[in-house]
Short mmCIF file of C-alpha atoms and ligand atoms in Angstrom, two decimals:
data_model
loop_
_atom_site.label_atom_id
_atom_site.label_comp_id
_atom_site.label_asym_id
_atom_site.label_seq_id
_atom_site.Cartn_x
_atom_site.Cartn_y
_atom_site.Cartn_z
CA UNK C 1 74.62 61.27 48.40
CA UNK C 2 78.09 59.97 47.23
CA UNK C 3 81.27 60.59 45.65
CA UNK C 4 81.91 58.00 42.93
CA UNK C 5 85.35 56.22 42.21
CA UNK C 6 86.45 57.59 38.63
CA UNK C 7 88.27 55.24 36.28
CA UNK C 8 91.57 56.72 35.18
CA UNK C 9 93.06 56.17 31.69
CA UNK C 10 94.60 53.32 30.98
CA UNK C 11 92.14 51.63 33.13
CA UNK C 12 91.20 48.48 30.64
CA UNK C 13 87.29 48.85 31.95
CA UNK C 14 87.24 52.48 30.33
CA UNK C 15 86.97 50.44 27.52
CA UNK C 16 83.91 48.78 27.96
CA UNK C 17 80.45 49.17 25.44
CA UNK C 18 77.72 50.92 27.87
CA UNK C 19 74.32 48.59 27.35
CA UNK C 20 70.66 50.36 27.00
CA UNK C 21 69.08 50.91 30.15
CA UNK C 22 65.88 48.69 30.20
CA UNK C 23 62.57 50.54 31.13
CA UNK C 24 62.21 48.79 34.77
CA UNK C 25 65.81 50.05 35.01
CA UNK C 26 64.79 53.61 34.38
CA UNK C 27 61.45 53.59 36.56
CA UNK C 28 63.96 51.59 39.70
CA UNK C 29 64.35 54.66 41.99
CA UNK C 30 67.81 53.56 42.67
CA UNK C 31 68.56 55.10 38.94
CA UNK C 32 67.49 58.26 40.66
CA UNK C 33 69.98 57.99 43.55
CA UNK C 34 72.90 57.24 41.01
CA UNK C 35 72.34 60.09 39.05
CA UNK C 36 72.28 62.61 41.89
CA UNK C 37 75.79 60.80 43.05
CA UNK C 38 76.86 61.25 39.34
CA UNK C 39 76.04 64.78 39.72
CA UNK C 40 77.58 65.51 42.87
CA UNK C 41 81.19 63.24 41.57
CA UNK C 42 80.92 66.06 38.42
CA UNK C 43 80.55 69.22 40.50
CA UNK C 44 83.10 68.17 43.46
CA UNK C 45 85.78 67.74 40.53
CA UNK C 46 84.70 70.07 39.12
CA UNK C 47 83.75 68.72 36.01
CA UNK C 48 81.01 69.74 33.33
CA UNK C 49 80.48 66.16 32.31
CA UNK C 50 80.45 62.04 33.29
CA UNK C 51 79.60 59.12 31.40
CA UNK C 52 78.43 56.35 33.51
CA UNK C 53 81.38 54.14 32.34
CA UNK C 54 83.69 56.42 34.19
CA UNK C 55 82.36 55.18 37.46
CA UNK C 56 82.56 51.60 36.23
CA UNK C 57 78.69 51.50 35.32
CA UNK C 58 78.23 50.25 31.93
CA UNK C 59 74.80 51.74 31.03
CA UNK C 60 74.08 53.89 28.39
CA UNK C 61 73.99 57.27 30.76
CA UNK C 62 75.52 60.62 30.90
CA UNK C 63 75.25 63.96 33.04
CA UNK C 64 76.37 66.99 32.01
CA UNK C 65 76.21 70.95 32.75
CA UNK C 66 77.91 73.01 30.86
CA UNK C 67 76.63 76.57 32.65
CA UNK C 68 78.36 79.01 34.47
CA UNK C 69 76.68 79.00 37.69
CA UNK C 70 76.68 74.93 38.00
CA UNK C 71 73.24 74.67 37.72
CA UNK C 72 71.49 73.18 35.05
CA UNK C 73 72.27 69.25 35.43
CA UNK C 74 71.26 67.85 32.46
CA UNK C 75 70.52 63.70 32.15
CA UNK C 76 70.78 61.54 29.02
CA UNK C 77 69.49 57.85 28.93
CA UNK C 78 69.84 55.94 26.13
CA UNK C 79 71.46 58.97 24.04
CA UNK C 80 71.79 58.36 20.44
CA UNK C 81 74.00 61.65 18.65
CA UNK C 82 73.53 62.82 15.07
CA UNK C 83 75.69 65.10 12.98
CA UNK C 84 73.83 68.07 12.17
CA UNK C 85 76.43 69.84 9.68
CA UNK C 86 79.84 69.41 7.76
CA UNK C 87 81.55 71.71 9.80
CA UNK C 88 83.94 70.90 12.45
CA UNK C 89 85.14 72.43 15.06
CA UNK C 90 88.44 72.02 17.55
CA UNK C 91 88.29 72.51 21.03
CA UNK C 92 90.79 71.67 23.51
CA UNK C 93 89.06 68.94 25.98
CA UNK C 94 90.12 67.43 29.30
CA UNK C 95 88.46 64.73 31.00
CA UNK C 96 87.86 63.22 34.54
CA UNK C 97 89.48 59.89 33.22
CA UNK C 98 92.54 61.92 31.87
CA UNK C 99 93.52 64.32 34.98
CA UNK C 100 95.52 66.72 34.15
CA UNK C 101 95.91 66.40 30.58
CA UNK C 102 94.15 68.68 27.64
CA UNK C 103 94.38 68.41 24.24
CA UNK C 104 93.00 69.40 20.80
CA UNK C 105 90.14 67.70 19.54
CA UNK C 106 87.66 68.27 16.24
CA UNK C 107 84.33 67.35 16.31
CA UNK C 108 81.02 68.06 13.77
CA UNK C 109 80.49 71.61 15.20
CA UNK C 110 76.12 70.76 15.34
CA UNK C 111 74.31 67.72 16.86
CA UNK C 112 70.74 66.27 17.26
CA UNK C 113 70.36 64.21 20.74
CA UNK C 114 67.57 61.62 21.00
CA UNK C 115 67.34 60.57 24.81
CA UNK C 116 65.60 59.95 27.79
CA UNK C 117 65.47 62.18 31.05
CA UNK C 118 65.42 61.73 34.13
CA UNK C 119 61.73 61.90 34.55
CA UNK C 120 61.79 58.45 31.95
CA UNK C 121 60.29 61.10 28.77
CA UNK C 122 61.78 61.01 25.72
CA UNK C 123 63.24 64.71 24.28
CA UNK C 124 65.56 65.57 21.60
CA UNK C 125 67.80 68.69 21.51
CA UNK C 126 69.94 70.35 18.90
CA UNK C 127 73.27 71.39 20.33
CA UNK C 128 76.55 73.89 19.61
CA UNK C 129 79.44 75.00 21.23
CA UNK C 130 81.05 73.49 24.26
CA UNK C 131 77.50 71.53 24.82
CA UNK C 132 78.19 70.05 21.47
CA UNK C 133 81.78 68.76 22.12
CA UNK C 134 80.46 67.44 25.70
CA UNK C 135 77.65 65.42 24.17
CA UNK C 136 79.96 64.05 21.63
CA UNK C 137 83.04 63.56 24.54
CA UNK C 138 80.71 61.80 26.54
CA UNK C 139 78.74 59.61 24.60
CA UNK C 140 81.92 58.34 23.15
CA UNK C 141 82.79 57.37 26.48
CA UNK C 142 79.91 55.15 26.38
CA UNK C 143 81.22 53.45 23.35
CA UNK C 144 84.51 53.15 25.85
CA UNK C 145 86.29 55.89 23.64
CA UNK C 146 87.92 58.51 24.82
CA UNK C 147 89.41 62.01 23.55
CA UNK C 148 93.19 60.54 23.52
CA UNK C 149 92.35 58.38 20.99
CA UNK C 150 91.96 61.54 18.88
CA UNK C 151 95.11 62.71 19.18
CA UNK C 152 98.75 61.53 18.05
CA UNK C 153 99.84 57.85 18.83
CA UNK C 154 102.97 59.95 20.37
CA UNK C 155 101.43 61.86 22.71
CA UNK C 156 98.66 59.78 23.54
CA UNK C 157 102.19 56.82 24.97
CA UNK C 158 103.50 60.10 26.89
CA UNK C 159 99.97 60.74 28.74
CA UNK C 160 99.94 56.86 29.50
CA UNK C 161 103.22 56.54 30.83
CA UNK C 162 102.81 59.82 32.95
CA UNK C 163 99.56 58.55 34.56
CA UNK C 164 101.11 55.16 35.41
CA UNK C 165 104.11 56.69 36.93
CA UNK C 166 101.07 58.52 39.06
CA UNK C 167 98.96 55.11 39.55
CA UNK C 168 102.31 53.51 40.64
CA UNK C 169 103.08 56.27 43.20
CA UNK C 170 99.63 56.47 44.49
CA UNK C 171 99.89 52.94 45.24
CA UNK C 172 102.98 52.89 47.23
CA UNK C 173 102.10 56.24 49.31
C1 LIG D 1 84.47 66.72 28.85
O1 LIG D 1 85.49 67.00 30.94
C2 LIG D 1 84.86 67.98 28.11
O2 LIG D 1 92.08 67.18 33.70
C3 LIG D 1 84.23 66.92 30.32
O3 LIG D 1 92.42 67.67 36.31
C4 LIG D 1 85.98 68.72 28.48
O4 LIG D 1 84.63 67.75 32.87
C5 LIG D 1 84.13 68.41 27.06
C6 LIG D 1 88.62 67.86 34.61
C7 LIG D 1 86.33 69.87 27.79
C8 LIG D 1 84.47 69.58 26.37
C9 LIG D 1 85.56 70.31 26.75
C10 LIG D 1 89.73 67.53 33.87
C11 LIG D 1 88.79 68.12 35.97
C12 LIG D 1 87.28 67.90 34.03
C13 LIG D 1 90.99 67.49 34.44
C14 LIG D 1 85.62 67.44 32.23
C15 LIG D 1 91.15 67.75 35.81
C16 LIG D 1 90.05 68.07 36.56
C17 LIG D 1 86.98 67.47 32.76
CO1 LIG D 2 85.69 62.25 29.64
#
C-alpha cells in the first residue's frame, strides 16, 4: 500500500467536478488497490474522511470512518446525497485539504446516500450525526467544494494567506 499526496487549499485542482466511475472502472482491480491507499492516507493523518479529489483523482469516490476504534472503512462510488429533514445542524469541521484550520459549519442534520461499494453493489443508507456532516463534507469535495466556502469571505482570505505563507516556506526548506 501507499500514502497519497493530499491537495492543500488553495490548490486550483481542489476545484475540479469528480466524473462517475464507469462500470469497467469499478470491476478494474486497480480501483481496489486505490481505495485501500485511500484508506491507509485517512488513518495515517488521521483523518475520518477523503474524497478522491483530494488526492488529485477526479472520480466520483469517497472513504470514510467515522468510529472510534478506526475500523469500519466505509466506500462510496458514485454517491448521490439527499436531504432527509429541515433541520440543520452546526458542527465545527476540519479537513485534510485545510490543515490546521476548523471552523463552524451547518448542514441538513439527516441524509439518504445512494452509492456503490466496494464489492460494485448498490446500497443506500440513512445517516445522522458526525456521519451525516462527513457524507455531506465529502461529497462536496467531489463537486470541488469545500467547508471554507461556508464560512465568512474574511476568514476564509486569512486561512488562504496563512497556508501560502506555509506552501511558500515548505518550498524553500
Ligand atoms: C471531514 O476531515 C470532517 O486540520 C473529514 O491538521 C471533519 O478527516 C467531517 C484533519 C470534521 C466532519 C467533521 C484535519 C487532520 C482531518 C486537520 C478530516 C489536521 C489533521 C480532517
Ligand atoms: Co475535506
Amino acid at each position: 500500500m501507499a500514502l497519497l499526496e493530499i491537495l492543500e487549499f488553495p490548490d486550483a485542482r481542489l476545484r475540479t467536478k469528480a466524473t462517475p466511475m464507469a462500470p469497467e472502472e469499478i470491476q478494474d482491480p486497480s480501483l481496489q488497490t486505490m481505495i485501500d491507499n485511500m484508506l491507509e492516507t485517512m488513518y495515517d493523518a488521521p483523518g475520518i474522511g477523503l474524497a478522491a479529489s483530494q488526492i488529485n483523482y477526479h472520480k466520483r469516490l469517497v472513504v470514510i470512518d467515522v468510529s472510534d476504534e478506526g475500523d469500519d472503512p466505509m466506500v462510496f462510488i458514485n454517491p448521490e446525497v439527499e436531504p432527509l429533514t429541515e433541520e440543520q445542524e452546526t458542527m465545527k469541521e476540519g479537513c485534510l485539504s485545510v490543515p490546521g484550520f476548523y471552523e463552524e459549519v451547518t448542514r441538513p442534520e439527516r441524509v439518504r446516500v445512494n452509492a456503490i461499494g466496494r464489492d460494485g453493489k448498490a446500497f443506500t443508507m440513512e445517516a445522522e450525526g458526525l456521519l451525516a456532516v462527513c457524507i455531506q463534507h465529502e461529497l462536496d469535495h467531489l463537486e470541488g467544494k469545500l467547508f471554507v466556502d461556508y464560512i465568512s469571505p474574511l476568514k476564509r482570505t486569512r486561512i488562504r494567506k496563512k497556508l501560502e505563507k506555509q506552501h511558500k516556506q515548505a518550498a524553500s526548506a
